[in-house]
Amino acid sequence: MLEVNGLAVAYGAIEAVKEVSFTVAEGQIVCLIGANGAGKSTTLKTVSGLLRPRRGEILLWGRPIHRLPAHAVLAAGIAHCPEGRRLFTDMSVEENLLLGAHLRKDRDIAADMARVYELFPVLGQRRTQRAGLFSGGEQQMLAIGRAMMARPKLIMFDEPTMGLSPIMIQQIMQTIAVLRSQGATVLMVEQNALAALTLADQGYVIDLGRTTLSGPGDQLLADPRVHEAYLG
Ligand code: ATP
């Protein structure tokens, strides 16, 4: 479904991503793990059209998307749930969800909102409250719900468990598994390598801007190099 080949991305003179390649098959959860500053967020931002690659290509079902603006990437079916959630904290749950659907022209938005409330009952119960009043985990749920409202083919999560309690981490990971069981395809960046690789069908290690290791999640979990660097 998604193919990233030889990606390089720079901020001025700093080449944050040097040589990143990976593929995401339809229906899978694929996880990119790596240390702080390895280039994971930069990779996701480039897939979503917020940054332009210096080299390499990004193909969605064989079609190059790396020159498209972000709204066109979203329209092509890729939603981005950014690091730090980026909600509109003065707006209500419902308003935040509606913003996630702003590019859609069909009228099935109410049904999708009901689907989000089914997945996260707390959002439905408090749908008129300001997003800023919610806990970190609840805000992450809302960020996931907002991304779902775009009806994406591929949904990307940047550090969805950052700053959350162990119970909430488990709940967010379970939700991501539910999304897969409902047919979604997921590309995820995580510092929490154990939680991410436990869930992932396929994992990639990014080290200093390069993909250095890859394999099924359980295989990477058992790899001594992954253990030493990211699970120790
Ligand atoms: P983190 O988990 O900390 O977000 P990461 O693997 O996602 O790490 P990136 O955020 O992609 O890493 O950052 C990769 C490198 O690019 C880092 O050295 C970072 O300092 C640098 N960088 C990130 N954003 C910018 C920016 N806007 N301008 C300049 N350098 C940046």
PDB file of C-alpha atoms in Angstrom, residues 35-176:
ATOM      1  CA  ALA A  35      16.072   6.705  19.809  1.00  0.00           C
ATOM      2  CA  ASN A  36      15.210  10.359  20.319  1.00  0.00           C
ATOM      3  CA  GLY A  37      16.129  12.375  17.263  1.00  0.00           C
ATOM      4  CA  ALA A  38      16.563   9.336  14.996  1.00  0.00           C
ATOM      5  CA  GLY A  39      14.297  10.895  12.370  1.00  0.00           C
ATOM      6  CA  LYS A  40      11.003   9.118  13.012  1.00  0.00           C
ATOM      7  CA  SER A  41       8.760  12.182  13.267  1.00  0.00           C
ATOM      8  CA  THR A  42      10.481  13.755  10.286  1.00  0.00           C
ATOM      9  CA  THR A  43       9.683  10.619   8.277  1.00  0.00           C
ATOM     10  CA  LEU A  44       5.965  10.774   9.180  1.00  0.00           C
ATOM     11  CA  LYS A  45       5.787  14.502   8.443  1.00  0.00           C
ATOM     12  CA  THR A  46       7.283  13.843   5.026  1.00  0.00           C
ATOM     13  CA  VAL A  47       4.764  11.076   4.280  1.00  0.00           C
ATOM     14  CA  SER A  48       1.938  13.444   5.194  1.00  0.00           C
ATOM     15  CA  GLY A  49       3.228  16.185   2.889  1.00  0.00           C
ATOM     16  CA  LEU A  50       4.339  18.649   5.575  1.00  0.00           C
ATOM     17  CA  LEU A  51       7.994  18.310   4.536  1.00  0.00           C
ATOM     18  CA  ARG A  52       9.591  17.687   1.138  1.00  0.00           C
ATOM     19  CA  PRO A  53      12.186  14.948   0.672  1.00  0.00           C
ATOM     20  CA  ARG A  54      15.629  15.816  -0.622  1.00  0.00           C
ATOM     21  CA  ARG A  55      15.967  12.351  -2.144  1.00  0.00           C
ATOM     22  CA  GLY A  56      13.839   9.242  -2.451  1.00  0.00           C
ATOM     23  CA  GLU A  57      10.200   8.578  -3.158  1.00  0.00           C
ATOM     24  CA  ILE A  58       6.940   7.830  -1.378  1.00  0.00           C
ATOM     25  CA  LEU A  59       4.395   5.722  -3.253  1.00  0.00           C
ATOM     26  CA  LEU A  60       0.777   5.126  -2.283  1.00  0.00           C
ATOM     27  CA  TRP A  61      -0.535   2.176  -4.283  1.00  0.00           C
ATOM     28  CA  GLY A  62       2.296   2.814  -6.726  1.00  0.00           C
ATOM     29  CA  ARG A  63       1.475   6.491  -7.179  1.00  0.00           C
ATOM     30  CA  PRO A  64       4.101   9.053  -6.101  1.00  0.00           C
ATOM     31  CA  ILE A  65       2.739  11.342  -3.377  1.00  0.00           C
ATOM     32  CA  HIS A  66       5.927  13.066  -2.162  1.00  0.00           C
ATOM     33  CA  ARG A  67       5.274  16.234  -4.141  1.00  0.00           C
ATOM     34  CA  LEU A  68       1.664  16.612  -3.026  1.00  0.00           C
ATOM     35  CA  PRO A  69       0.627  19.251  -0.465  1.00  0.00           C
ATOM     36  CA  ALA A  70      -0.623  17.946   2.883  1.00  0.00           C
ATOM     37  CA  HIS A  71      -4.340  18.407   2.094  1.00  0.00           C
ATOM     38  CA  ALA A  72      -3.934  16.341  -1.076  1.00  0.00           C
ATOM     39  CA  VAL A  73      -2.168  13.560   0.850  1.00  0.00           C
ATOM     40  CA  LEU A  74      -5.078  13.537   3.297  1.00  0.00           C
ATOM     41  CA  ALA A  75      -7.534  13.454   0.407  1.00  0.00           C
ATOM     42  CA  ALA A  76      -5.555  10.528  -1.047  1.00  0.00           C
ATOM     43  CA  GLY A  77      -6.292   8.618   2.181  1.00  0.00           C
ATOM     44  CA  ILE A  78      -3.483   9.229   4.690  1.00  0.00           C
ATOM     45  CA  ALA A  79      -4.363  10.794   8.056  1.00  0.00           C
ATOM     46  CA  HIS A  80      -1.725  11.952  10.547  1.00  0.00           C
ATOM     47  CA  CYS A  81      -2.226  11.902  14.299  1.00  0.00           C
ATOM     48  CA  PRO A  82       0.680  14.159  15.287  1.00  0.00           C
ATOM     49  CA  GLU A  83       3.009  14.099  18.266  1.00  0.00           C
ATOM     50  CA  GLY A  84       1.521  16.072  21.140  1.00  0.00           C
ATOM     51  CA  ARG A  85      -1.985  15.528  19.703  1.00  0.00           C
ATOM     52  CA  ARG A  86      -2.476  19.129  18.507  1.00  0.00           C
ATOM     53  CA  LEU A  87      -6.125  19.396  19.447  1.00  0.00           C
ATOM     54  CA  PHE A  88      -8.100  22.628  19.505  1.00  0.00           C
ATOM     55  CA  THR A  89      -8.332  22.781  23.285  1.00  0.00           C
ATOM     56  CA  ASP A  90     -10.896  25.624  23.369  1.00  0.00           C
ATOM     57  CA  MET A  91     -13.232  23.709  21.111  1.00  0.00           C
ATOM     58  CA  SER A  92     -15.561  20.885  22.106  1.00  0.00           C
ATOM     59  CA  VAL A  93     -15.027  17.192  21.445  1.00  0.00           C
ATOM     60  CA  GLU A  94     -17.664  17.340  18.730  1.00  0.00           C
ATOM     61  CA  GLU A  95     -16.096  20.374  17.026  1.00  0.00           C
ATOM     62  CA  ASN A  96     -12.672  18.719  17.050  1.00  0.00           C
ATOM     63  CA  LEU A  97     -14.159  15.606  15.436  1.00  0.00           C
ATOM     64  CA  LEU A  98     -15.948  17.650  12.778  1.00  0.00           C
ATOM     65  CA  LEU A  99     -12.653  19.311  11.853  1.00  0.00           C
ATOM     66  CA  GLY A 100     -11.266  15.856  11.131  1.00  0.00           C
ATOM     67  CA  ALA A 101     -13.984  15.417   8.516  1.00  0.00           C
ATOM     68  CA  HIS A 102     -13.583  18.839   6.889  1.00  0.00           C
ATOM     69  CA  LEU A 103     -12.313  17.503   3.558  1.00  0.00           C
ATOM     70  CA  ARG A 104     -15.198  15.084   3.120  1.00  0.00           C
ATOM     71  CA  LYS A 105     -18.116  15.805   0.879  1.00  0.00           C
ATOM     72  CA  ASP A 106     -20.387  12.897   1.778  1.00  0.00           C
ATOM     73  CA  ARG A 107     -23.102  13.096   4.428  1.00  0.00           C
ATOM     74  CA  ASP A 108     -22.206  10.051   6.477  1.00  0.00           C
ATOM     75  CA  ILE A 109     -20.365  12.093   9.079  1.00  0.00           C
ATOM     76  CA  ALA A 110     -22.882  11.402  11.869  1.00  0.00           C
ATOM     77  CA  ALA A 111     -22.399   7.649  11.456  1.00  0.00           C
ATOM     78  CA  ASP A 112     -18.630   8.027  11.747  1.00  0.00           C
ATOM     79  CA  MET A 113     -18.999  10.200  14.810  1.00  0.00           C
ATOM     80  CA  ALA A 114     -21.151   7.464  16.350  1.00  0.00           C
ATOM     81  CA  ARG A 115     -18.380   4.981  15.545  1.00  0.00           C
ATOM     82  CA  VAL A 116     -15.844   7.138  17.398  1.00  0.00           C
ATOM     83  CA  TYR A 117     -18.183   7.380  20.416  1.00  0.00           C
ATOM     84  CA  GLU A 118     -18.659   3.612  20.355  1.00  0.00           C
ATOM     85  CA  LEU A 119     -14.902   3.108  20.457  1.00  0.00           C
ATOM     86  CA  PHE A 120     -14.415   5.801  23.122  1.00  0.00           C
ATOM     87  CA  PRO A 121     -17.629   6.105  25.209  1.00  0.00           C
ATOM     88  CA  VAL A 122     -16.084   8.836  27.392  1.00  0.00           C
ATOM     89  CA  LEU A 123     -15.940  11.137  24.350  1.00  0.00           C
ATOM     90  CA  GLY A 124     -19.623  10.601  23.641  1.00  0.00           C
ATOM     91  CA  GLN A 125     -20.617  11.242  27.244  1.00  0.00           C
ATOM     92  CA  ARG A 126     -18.663  14.515  27.251  1.00  0.00           C
ATOM     93  CA  ARG A 127     -19.106  15.541  23.611  1.00  0.00           C
ATOM     94  CA  THR A 128     -19.966  19.188  24.362  1.00  0.00           C
ATOM     95  CA  GLN A 129     -17.053  19.764  26.760  1.00  0.00           C
ATOM     96  CA  ARG A 130     -13.888  21.608  25.778  1.00  0.00           C
ATOM     97  CA  ALA A 131     -11.049  19.293  24.730  1.00  0.00           C
ATOM     98  CA  GLY A 132      -8.679  21.137  27.056  1.00  0.00           C
ATOM     99  CA  LEU A 133     -10.533  19.769  30.092  1.00  0.00           C
ATOM    100  CA  PHE A 134      -9.655  16.155  29.253  1.00  0.00           C
ATOM    101  CA  SER A 135      -6.786  14.046  30.610  1.00  0.00           C
ATOM    102  CA  GLY A 136      -3.797  13.203  28.401  1.00  0.00           C
ATOM    103  CA  GLY A 137      -5.168   9.761  27.579  1.00  0.00           C
ATOM    104  CA  GLU A 138      -8.616  11.122  26.741  1.00  0.00           C
ATOM    105  CA  GLN A 139      -7.049  13.778  24.527  1.00  0.00           C
ATOM    106  CA  GLN A 140      -5.167  11.015  22.726  1.00  0.00           C
ATOM    107  CA  MET A 141      -8.481   9.223  22.185  1.00  0.00           C
ATOM    108  CA  LEU A 142      -9.888  12.408  20.692  1.00  0.00           C
ATOM    109  CA  ALA A 143      -6.859  12.811  18.440  1.00  0.00           C
ATOM    110  CA  ILE A 144      -7.380   9.227  17.220  1.00  0.00           C
ATOM    111  CA  GLY A 145     -11.093   9.895  16.736  1.00  0.00           C
ATOM    112  CA  ARG A 146     -10.384  13.065  14.783  1.00  0.00           C
ATOM    113  CA  ALA A 147      -8.040  11.173  12.449  1.00  0.00           C
ATOM    114  CA  MET A 148     -10.704   8.450  11.990  1.00  0.00           C
ATOM    115  CA  MET A 149     -13.221  11.108  10.890  1.00  0.00           C
ATOM    116  CA  ALA A 150     -11.248  11.591   7.662  1.00  0.00           C
ATOM    117  CA  ARG A 151     -12.029   7.929   6.823  1.00  0.00           C
ATOM    118  CA  PRO A 152      -8.373   7.318   6.029  1.00  0.00           C
ATOM    119  CA  LYS A 153      -7.021   4.242   4.285  1.00  0.00           C
ATOM    120  CA  LEU A 154      -3.824   4.652   6.287  1.00  0.00           C
ATOM    121  CA  ILE A 155      -3.642   6.251   9.706  1.00  0.00           C
ATOM    122  CA  MET A 156      -0.304   7.438  11.114  1.00  0.00           C
ATOM    123  CA  PHE A 157       0.358   7.840  14.838  1.00  0.00           C
ATOM    124  CA  ASP A 158       3.326   9.779  16.188  1.00  0.00           C
ATOM    125  CA  GLU A 159       4.102   8.683  19.763  1.00  0.00           C
ATOM    126  CA  PRO A 160       0.485   7.941  20.716  1.00  0.00           C
ATOM    127  CA  THR A 161       1.442   6.789  24.223  1.00  0.00           C
ATOM    128  CA  MET A 162       3.747   9.662  25.125  1.00  0.00           C
ATOM    129  CA  GLY A 163       3.234  10.842  28.702  1.00  0.00           C
ATOM    130  CA  LEU A 164       0.442   8.376  29.437  1.00  0.00           C
ATOM    131  CA  SER A 165      -0.006   6.022  32.396  1.00  0.00           C
ATOM    132  CA  PRO A 166       0.637   2.275  31.903  1.00  0.00           C
ATOM    133  CA  ILE A 167      -3.114   1.551  31.937  1.00  0.00           C
ATOM    134  CA  MET A 168      -3.788   4.234  29.373  1.00  0.00           C
ATOM    135  CA  ILE A 169      -0.889   3.006  27.203  1.00  0.00           C
ATOM    136  CA  GLN A 170      -2.496  -0.428  27.187  1.00  0.00           C
ATOM    137  CA  GLN A 171      -5.864   1.045  26.276  1.00  0.00           C
ATOM    138  CA  ILE A 172      -4.499   3.115  23.384  1.00  0.00           C
ATOM    139  CA  MET A 173      -2.603   0.084  22.041  1.00  0.00           C
ATOM    140  CA  GLN A 174      -5.761  -2.028  22.307  1.00  0.00           C
ATOM    141  CA  THR A 175      -7.661   0.628  20.388  1.00  0.00           C
ATOM    142  CA  ILE A 176      -5.071   0.568  17.624  1.00  0.00           C
TER     143      ILE A 176
END
